[in-house]
Coordinates of C-alpha atoms and ligand atoms in Angstrom, one line a residue:
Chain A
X1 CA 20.6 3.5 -30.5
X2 CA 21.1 4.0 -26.7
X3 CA 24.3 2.6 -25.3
X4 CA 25.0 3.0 -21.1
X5 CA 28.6 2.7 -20.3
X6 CA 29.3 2.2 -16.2
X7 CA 26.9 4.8 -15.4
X8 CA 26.0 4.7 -12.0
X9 CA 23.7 7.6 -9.8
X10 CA 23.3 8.1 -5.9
X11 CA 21.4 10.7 -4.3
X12 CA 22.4 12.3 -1.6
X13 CA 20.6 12.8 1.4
X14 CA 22.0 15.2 4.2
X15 CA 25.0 12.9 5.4
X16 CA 23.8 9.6 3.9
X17 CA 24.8 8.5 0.0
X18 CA 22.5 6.0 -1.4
X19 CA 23.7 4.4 -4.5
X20 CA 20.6 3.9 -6.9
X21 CA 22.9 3.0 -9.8
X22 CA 25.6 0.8 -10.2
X23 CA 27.9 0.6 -13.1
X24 CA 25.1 -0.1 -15.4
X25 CA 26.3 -1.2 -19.2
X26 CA 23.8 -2.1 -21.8
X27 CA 22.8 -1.7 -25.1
X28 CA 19.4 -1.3 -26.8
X29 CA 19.2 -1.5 -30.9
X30 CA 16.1 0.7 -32.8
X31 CA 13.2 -1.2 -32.7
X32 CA 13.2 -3.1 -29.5
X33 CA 10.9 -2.9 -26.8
X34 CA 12.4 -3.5 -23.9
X35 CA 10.7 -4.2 -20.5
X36 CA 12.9 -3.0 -17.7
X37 CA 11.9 -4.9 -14.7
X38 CA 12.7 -5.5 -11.0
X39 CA 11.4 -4.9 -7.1
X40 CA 10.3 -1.6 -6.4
X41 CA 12.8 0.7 -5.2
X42 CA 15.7 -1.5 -7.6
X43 CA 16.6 2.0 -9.6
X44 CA 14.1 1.6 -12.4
X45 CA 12.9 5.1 -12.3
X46 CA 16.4 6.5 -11.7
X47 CA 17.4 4.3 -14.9
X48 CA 14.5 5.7 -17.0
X49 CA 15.3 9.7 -16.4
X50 CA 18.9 9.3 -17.4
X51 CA 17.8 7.4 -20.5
X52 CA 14.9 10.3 -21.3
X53 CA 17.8 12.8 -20.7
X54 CA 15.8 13.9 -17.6
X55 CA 18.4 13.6 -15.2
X56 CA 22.3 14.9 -16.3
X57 CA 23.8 14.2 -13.1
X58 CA 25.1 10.7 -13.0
X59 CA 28.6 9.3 -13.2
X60 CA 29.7 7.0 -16.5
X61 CA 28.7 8.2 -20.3
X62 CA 25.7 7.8 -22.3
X63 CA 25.3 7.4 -25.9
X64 CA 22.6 8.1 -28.1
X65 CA 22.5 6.8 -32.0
X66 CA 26.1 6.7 -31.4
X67 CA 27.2 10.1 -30.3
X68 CA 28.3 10.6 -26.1
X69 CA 26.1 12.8 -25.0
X70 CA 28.0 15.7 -23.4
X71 CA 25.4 16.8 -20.7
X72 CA 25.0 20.3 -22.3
X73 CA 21.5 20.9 -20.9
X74 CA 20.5 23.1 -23.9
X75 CA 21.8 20.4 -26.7
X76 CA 19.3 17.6 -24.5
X77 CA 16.5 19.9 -24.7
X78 CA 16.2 20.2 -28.4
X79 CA 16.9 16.2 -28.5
X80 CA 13.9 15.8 -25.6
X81 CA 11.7 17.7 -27.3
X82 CA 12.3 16.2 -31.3
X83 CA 13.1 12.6 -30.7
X84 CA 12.1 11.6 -27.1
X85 CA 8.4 10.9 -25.8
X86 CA 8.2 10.3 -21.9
X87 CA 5.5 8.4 -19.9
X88 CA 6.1 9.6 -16.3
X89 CA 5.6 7.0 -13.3
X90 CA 2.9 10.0 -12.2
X91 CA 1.6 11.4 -15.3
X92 CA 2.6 14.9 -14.7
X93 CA 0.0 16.4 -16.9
X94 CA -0.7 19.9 -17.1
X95 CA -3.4 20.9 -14.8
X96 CA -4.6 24.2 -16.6
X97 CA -4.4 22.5 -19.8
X98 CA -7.3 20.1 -21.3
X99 CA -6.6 16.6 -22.5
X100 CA -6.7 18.0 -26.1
X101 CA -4.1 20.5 -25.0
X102 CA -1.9 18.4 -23.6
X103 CA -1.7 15.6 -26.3
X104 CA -1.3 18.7 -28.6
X105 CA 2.1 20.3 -26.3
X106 CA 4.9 18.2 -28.3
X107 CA 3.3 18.7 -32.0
X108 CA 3.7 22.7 -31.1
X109 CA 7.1 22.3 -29.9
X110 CA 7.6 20.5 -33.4
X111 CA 6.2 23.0 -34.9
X112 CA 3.5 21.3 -36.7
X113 CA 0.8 23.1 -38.1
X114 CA -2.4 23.4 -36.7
X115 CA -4.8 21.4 -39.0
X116 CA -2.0 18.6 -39.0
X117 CA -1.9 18.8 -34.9
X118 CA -5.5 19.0 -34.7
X119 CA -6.3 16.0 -37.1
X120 CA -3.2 13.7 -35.2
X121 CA -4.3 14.4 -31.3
X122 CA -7.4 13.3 -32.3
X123 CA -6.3 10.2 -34.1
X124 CA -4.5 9.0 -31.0
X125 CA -6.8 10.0 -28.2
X126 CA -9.8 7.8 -29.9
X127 CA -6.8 4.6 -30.2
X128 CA -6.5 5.1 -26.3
X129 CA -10.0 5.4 -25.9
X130 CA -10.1 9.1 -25.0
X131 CA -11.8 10.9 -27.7
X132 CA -15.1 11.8 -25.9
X133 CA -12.7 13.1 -23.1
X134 CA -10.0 15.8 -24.9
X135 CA -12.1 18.8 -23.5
X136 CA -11.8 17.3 -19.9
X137 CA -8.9 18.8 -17.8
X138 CA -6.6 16.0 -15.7
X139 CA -8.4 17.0 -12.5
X140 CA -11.6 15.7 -13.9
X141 CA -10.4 12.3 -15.3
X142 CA -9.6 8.9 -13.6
X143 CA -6.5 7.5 -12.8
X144 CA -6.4 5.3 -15.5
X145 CA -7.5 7.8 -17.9
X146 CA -5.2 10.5 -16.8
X147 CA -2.3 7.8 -17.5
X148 CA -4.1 7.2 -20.8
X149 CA -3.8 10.9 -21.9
X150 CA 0.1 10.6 -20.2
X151 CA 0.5 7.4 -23.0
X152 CA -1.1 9.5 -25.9
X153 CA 1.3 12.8 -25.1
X154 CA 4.4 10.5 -25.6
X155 CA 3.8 8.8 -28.6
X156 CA 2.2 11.8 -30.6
X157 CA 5.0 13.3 -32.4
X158 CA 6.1 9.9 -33.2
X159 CA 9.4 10.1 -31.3
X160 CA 12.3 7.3 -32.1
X161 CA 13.0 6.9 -28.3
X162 CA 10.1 6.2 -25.8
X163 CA 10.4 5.7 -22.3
X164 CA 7.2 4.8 -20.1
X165 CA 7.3 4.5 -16.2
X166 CA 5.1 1.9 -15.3
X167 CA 2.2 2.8 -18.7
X168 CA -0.3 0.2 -17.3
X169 CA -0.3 0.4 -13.6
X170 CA -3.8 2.0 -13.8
X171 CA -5.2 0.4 -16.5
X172 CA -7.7 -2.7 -16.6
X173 CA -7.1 -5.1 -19.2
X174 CA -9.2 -3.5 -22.2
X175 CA -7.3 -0.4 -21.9
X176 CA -4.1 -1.9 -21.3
X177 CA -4.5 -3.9 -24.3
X178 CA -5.7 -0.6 -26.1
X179 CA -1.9 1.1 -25.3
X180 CA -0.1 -2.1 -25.9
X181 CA -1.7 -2.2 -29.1
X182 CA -1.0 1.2 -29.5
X183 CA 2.8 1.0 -28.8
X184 CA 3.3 -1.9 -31.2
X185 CA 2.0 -0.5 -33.9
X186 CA 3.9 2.7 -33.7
X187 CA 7.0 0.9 -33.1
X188 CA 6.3 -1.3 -36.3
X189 CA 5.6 1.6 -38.4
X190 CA 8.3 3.8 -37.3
X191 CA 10.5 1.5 -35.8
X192 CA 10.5 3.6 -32.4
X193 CA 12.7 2.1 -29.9
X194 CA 10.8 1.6 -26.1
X195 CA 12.2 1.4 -22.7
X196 CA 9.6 0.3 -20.5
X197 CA 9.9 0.0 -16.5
X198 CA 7.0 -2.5 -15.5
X199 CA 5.4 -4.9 -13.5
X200 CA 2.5 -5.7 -15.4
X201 CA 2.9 -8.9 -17.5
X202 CA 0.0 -7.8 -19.3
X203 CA 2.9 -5.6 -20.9
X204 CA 6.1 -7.4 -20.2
X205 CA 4.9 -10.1 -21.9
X206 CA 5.4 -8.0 -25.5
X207 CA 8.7 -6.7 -25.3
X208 CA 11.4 -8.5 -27.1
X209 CA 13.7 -8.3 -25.0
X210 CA 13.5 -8.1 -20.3
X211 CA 15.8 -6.3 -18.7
X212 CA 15.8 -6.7 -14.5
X213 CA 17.0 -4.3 -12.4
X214 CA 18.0 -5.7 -8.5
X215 CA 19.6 -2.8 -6.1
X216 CA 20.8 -1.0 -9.1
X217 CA 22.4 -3.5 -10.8
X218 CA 21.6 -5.4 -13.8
X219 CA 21.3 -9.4 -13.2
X220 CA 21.8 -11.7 -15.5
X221 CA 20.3 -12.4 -18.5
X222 CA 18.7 -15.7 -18.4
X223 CA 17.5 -15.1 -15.2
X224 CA 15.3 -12.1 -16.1
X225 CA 11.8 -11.9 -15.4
X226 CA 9.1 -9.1 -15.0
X227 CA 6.8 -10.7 -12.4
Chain B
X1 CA -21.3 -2.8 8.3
X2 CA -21.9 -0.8 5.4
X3 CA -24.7 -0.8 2.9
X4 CA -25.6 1.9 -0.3
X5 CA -29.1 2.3 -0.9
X6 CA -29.9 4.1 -4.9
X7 CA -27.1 5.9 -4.6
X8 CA -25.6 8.1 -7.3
X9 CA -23.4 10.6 -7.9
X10 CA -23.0 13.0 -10.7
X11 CA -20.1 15.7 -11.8
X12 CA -21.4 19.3 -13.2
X13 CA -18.4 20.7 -15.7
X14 CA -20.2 24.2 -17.2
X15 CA -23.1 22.9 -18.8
X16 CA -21.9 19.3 -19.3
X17 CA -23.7 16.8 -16.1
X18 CA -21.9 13.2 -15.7
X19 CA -23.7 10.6 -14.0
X20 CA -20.7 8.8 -12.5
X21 CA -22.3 6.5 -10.5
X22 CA -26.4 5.1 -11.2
X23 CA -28.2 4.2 -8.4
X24 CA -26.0 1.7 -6.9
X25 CA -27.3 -0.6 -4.2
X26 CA -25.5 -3.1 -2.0
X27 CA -24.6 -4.7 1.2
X28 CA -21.3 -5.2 3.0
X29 CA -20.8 -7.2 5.9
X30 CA -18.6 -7.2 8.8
X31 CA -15.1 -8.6 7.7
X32 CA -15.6 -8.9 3.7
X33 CA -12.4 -8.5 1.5
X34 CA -14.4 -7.0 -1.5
X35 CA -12.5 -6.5 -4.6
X36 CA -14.2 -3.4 -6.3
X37 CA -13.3 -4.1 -10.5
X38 CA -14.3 -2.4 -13.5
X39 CA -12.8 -0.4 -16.6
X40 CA -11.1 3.0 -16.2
X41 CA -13.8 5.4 -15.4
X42 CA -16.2 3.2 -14.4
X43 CA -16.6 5.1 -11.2
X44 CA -14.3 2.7 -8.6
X45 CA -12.5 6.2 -7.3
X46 CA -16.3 7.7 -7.1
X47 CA -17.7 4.8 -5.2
X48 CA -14.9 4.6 -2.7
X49 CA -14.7 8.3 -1.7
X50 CA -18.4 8.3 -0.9
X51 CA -17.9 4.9 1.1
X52 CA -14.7 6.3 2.9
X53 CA -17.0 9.5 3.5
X54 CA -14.9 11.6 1.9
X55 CA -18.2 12.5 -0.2
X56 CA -20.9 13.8 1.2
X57 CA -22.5 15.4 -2.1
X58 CA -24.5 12.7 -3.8
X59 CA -27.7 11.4 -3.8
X60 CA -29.9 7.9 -2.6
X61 CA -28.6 6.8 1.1
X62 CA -25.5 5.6 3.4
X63 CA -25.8 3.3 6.4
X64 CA -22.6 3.0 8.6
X65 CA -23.4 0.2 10.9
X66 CA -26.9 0.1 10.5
X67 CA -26.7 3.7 11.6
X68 CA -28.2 6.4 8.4
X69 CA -25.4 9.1 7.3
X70 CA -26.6 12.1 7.9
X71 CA -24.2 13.8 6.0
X72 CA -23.1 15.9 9.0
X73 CA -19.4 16.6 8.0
X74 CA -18.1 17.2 11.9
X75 CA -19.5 13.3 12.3
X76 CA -18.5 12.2 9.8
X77 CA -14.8 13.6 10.0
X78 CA -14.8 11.4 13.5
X79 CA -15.5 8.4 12.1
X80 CA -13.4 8.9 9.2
X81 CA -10.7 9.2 12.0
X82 CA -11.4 6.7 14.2
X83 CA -12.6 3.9 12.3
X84 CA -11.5 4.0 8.6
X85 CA -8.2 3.7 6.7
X86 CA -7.9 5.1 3.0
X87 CA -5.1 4.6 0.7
X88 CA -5.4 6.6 -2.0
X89 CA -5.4 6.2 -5.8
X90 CA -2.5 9.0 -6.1
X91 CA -1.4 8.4 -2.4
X92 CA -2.0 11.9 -1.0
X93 CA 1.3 11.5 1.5
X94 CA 2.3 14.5 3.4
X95 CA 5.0 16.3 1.3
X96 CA 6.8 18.1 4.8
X97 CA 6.5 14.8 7.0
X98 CA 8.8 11.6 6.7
X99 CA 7.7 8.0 6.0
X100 CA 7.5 7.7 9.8
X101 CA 5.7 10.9 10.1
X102 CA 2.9 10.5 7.7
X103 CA 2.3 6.5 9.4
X104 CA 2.2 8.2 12.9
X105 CA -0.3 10.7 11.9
X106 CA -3.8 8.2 12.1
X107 CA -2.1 7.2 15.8
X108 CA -1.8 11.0 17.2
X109 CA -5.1 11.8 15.7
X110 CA -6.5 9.0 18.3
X111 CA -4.8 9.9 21.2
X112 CA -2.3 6.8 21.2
X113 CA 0.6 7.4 23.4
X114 CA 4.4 8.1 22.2
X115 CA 5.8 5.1 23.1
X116 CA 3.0 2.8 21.5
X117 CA 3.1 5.0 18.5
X118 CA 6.6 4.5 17.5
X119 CA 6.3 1.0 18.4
X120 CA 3.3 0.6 16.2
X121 CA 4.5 2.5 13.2
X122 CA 7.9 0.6 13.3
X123 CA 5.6 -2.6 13.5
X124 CA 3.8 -2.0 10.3
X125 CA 6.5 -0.5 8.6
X126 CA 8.4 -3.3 9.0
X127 CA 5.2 -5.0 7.6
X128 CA 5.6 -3.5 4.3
X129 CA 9.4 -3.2 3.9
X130 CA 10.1 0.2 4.2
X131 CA 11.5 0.6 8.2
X132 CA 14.6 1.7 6.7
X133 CA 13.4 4.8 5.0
X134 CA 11.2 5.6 8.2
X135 CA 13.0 9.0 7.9
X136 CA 12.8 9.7 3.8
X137 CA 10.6 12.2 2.8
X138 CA 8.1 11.3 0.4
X139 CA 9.9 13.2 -2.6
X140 CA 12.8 10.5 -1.8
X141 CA 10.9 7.6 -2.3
X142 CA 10.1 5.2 -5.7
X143 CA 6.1 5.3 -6.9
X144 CA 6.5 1.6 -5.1
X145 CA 8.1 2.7 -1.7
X146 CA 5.2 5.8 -1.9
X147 CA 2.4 3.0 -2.2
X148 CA 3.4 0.9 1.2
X149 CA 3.7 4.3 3.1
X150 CA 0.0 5.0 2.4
X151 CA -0.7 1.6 3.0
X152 CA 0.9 1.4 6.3
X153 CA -1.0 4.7 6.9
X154 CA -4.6 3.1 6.2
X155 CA -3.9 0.2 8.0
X156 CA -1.7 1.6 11.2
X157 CA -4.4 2.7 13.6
X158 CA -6.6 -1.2 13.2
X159 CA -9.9 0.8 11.6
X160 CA -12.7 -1.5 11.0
X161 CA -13.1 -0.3 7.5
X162 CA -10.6 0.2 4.8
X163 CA -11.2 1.8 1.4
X164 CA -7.8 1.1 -0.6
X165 CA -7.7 2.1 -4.2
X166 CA -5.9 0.4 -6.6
X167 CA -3.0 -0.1 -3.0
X168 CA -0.9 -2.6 -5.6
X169 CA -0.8 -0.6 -8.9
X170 CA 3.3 0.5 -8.5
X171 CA 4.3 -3.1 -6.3
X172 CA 6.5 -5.5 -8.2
X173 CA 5.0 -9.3 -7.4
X174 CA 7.2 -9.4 -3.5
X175 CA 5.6 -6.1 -2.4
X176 CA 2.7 -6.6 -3.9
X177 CA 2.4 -10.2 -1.7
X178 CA 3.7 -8.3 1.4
X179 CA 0.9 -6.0 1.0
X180 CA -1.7 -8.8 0.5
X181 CA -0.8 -10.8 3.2
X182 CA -0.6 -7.7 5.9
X183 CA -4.1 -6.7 4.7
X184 CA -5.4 -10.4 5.2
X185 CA -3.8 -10.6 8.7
X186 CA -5.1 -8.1 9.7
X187 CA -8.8 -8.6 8.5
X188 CA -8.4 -12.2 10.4
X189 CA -7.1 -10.2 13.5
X190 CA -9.6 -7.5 13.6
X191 CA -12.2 -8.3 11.6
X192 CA -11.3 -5.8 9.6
X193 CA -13.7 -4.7 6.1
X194 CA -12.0 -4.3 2.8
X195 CA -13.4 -2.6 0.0
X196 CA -10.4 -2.6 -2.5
X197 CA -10.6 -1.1 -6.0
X198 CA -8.2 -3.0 -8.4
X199 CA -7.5 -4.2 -11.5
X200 CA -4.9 -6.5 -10.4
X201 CA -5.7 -10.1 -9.9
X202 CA -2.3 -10.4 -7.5
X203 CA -5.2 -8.4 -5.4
X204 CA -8.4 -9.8 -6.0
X205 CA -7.7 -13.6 -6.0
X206 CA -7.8 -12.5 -2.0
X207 CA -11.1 -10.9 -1.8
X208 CA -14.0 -12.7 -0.5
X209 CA -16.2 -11.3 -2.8
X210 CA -15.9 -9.1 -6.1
X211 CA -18.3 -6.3 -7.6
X212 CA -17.4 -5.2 -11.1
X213 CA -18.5 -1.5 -12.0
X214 CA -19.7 -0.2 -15.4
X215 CA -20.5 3.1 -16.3
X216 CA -21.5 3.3 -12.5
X217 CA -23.9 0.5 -12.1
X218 CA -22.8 -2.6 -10.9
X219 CA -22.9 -5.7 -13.0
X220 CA -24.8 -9.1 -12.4
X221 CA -23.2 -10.8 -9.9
X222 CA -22.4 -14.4 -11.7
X223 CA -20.7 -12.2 -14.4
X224 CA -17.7 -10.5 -11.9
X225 CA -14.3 -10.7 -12.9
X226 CA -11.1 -8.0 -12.2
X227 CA -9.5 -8.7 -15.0
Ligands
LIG1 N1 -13.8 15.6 -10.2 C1 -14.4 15.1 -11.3 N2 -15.1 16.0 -12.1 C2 -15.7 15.5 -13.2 N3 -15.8 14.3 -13.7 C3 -15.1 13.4 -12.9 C4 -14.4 13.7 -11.7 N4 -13.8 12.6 -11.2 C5 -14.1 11.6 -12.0 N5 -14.9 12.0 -13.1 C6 -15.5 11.2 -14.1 O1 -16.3 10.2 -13.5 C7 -16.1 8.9 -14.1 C8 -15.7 7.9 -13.1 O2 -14.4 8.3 -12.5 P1 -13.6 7.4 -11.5 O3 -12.4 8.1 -11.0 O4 -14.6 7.0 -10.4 O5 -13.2 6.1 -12.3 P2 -12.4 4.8 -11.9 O6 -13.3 3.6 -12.1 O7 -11.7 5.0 -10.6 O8 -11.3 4.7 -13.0 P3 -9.7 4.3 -13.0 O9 -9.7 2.8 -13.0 O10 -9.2 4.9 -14.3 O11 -9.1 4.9 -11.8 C9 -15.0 9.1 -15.2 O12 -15.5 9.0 -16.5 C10 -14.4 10.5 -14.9 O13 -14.1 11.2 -16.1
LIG2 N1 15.0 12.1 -5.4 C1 15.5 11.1 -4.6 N2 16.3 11.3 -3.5 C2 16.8 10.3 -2.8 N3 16.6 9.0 -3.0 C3 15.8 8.7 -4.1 C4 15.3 9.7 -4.9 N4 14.5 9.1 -5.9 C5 14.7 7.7 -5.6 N5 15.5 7.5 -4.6 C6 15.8 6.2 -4.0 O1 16.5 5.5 -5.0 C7 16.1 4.1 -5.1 C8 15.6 3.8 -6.5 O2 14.4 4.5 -6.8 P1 13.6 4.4 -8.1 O3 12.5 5.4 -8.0 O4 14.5 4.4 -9.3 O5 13.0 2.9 -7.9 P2 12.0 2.1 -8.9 O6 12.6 0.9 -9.3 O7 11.4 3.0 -9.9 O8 10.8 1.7 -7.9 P3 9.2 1.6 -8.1 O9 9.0 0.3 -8.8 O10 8.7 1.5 -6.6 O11 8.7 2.8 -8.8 C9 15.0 3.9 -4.1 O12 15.5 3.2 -3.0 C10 14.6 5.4 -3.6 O13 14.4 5.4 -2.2
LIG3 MG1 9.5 3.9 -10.2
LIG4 MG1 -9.8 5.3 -10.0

């Protein structure tokens, strides 16, 4: 459902190029949950934005269920917003908006009605453990439960593409388990494909399939490991 | 060196109180590694900003080397500069200043001298991987990269006490051992107190000692486990 053909990324930094990306091909199937791996500063994050359609500006082509994605910024929106859920490395929650409010941001952009949205953003904040918190804004909640609320946002509108940065970095192990949980059985019911950067075993160890990243590239397969 | 006597700590949103912390007492000694576990929300993040005297609202008492906190925020703002190290849950880097910028800072606050400064901060930069992006600005950097900079920061200027929280979270298993290891040298060198709030075991199979937070009242002591 996501195919990466020789993409590769630098940034550019006054005079200096740094290449984050390179030539990265691979292809992911609906339904997998794949933990992308590797050292810090390896390109993970860099990796995840193009796949989320975050980041357009990268060299090589991109294909989602099959079609190359032409860039148009508009087109990407609409896809963002309908089929995509996004778990950023740091949260990026809304600061004026409660909990509630955030969970409740994608079902509006979906246009679902309000006894629907109501009725589903509570559903998933008690699986994450967050129901006695959906009037809190982020400013008041914990790390781990600001990622929780993060998790929740990205998986409420039941998109077929996830892509988490790092979901359980702040989580103990209950609450870990709780999202894990969580993930699986969306991606069983609705056979949502993940893409997950970690480096938490406590999640790598339920994807189907590892990934690892080393200096941008992709190693080899049997070598792969997310620890 | 530092010791909490009843201490609590609540959070007033409109009419809603929180008691985040429930008369917490406890004794830390001179060169202790503790690893500070518990669930998200538990109250880690509360209990270290009160030790790193970030906090000065709550109630019960603080002794600083046998010496009672008075609460006086000039003092206090000394000693947070002289003798303590924080790294932060979110980080808190200095958006405007580089890598090598924001690790300087704790040595110009002290008075140390150019030449020992950039000595130093090379040092421990070196320490944590990261002296080739000395001159990246934060918005440059990975999550990982971001979490050795305020590392380095806490550590930089050899405080007797440092309150890291959650320092591992974004390291892949390398880093996360570089960090470890830099923390542990310097404890043996300096005699140098942790208190670290984690959930990672990569972290708190160093500590000397573990206290697990719950709903903010620590736990019996035979029962402490961070995972
Ligand atoms: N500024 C605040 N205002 C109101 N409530 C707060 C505030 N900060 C924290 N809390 C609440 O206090 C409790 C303890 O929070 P704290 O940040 O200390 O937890 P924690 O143990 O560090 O959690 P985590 O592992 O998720 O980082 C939480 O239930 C949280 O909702
Ligand atoms: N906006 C940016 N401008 C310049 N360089 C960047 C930028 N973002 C990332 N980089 C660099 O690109 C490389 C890859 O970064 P990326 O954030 O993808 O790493 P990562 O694998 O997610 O790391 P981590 O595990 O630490 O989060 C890093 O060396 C980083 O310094
Ligand atoms: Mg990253
Ligand atoms: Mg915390």
């Amino acid at each position: 459902m996501l195919q990466f053909k020789q993409v590769s990324k630098y940034y550019q930094t006054g005079q200096i190029q740094q290449q984050a990306l390179k030539h990265i091909s691979e292809q992911i199937q609906t339904g997998e949950m794949i933990g992308l791996c590797g050292p810090s500063g390896s390109g993970k994050s860099t990796l995840l934005n193009i796949c989320g359609l975050l980041d357009l500006s990268y060299q090589g082509e991109l294909y989602f269920d099959g079609h190359k994605l032409d860039n148009d910024p508009q087109h990407c929106m609409i896809l963002r917003r309908q089929q995509l859920g996004f778990v950023f490395q740091r949260f990026n929650l809304v600061p004026v908006m409660s909990a509630f409010e955030n969970v409740e941001y994608p079902l509006m952009l979906n246009q679902v009605a309000i006894r629907e949205r109501k009725q589903r953003v509570m559903q998933i904040l008690d699986a994450v453990g967050m129901a006695e918190f959906a009037h809190s804004k982020p400013d008041r909640l914990s790390g781990g439960q600001q990622q929780r609320i993060a998790v929740a946002r990205a998986l409420v509108h039941k998109p077929r593409l996830v892509i988490a940065d790092e979901p359980t970095a702040s989580l103990d192990s209950h609450t870990a388990h709780q999202v894990v949980e969580l993930m699986k059985d969306i991606g069983k019911s609705h056979q949502t494909t993940f893409v997950i950067a970690t480096h938490d075993s406590r999640m790598s160890e339920h994807c189907s399939r590892l990934i690892q990243l080393q200096d941008g590239q992709i190693l080899a397969k049997e070598t792969a490991t997310c620890v």
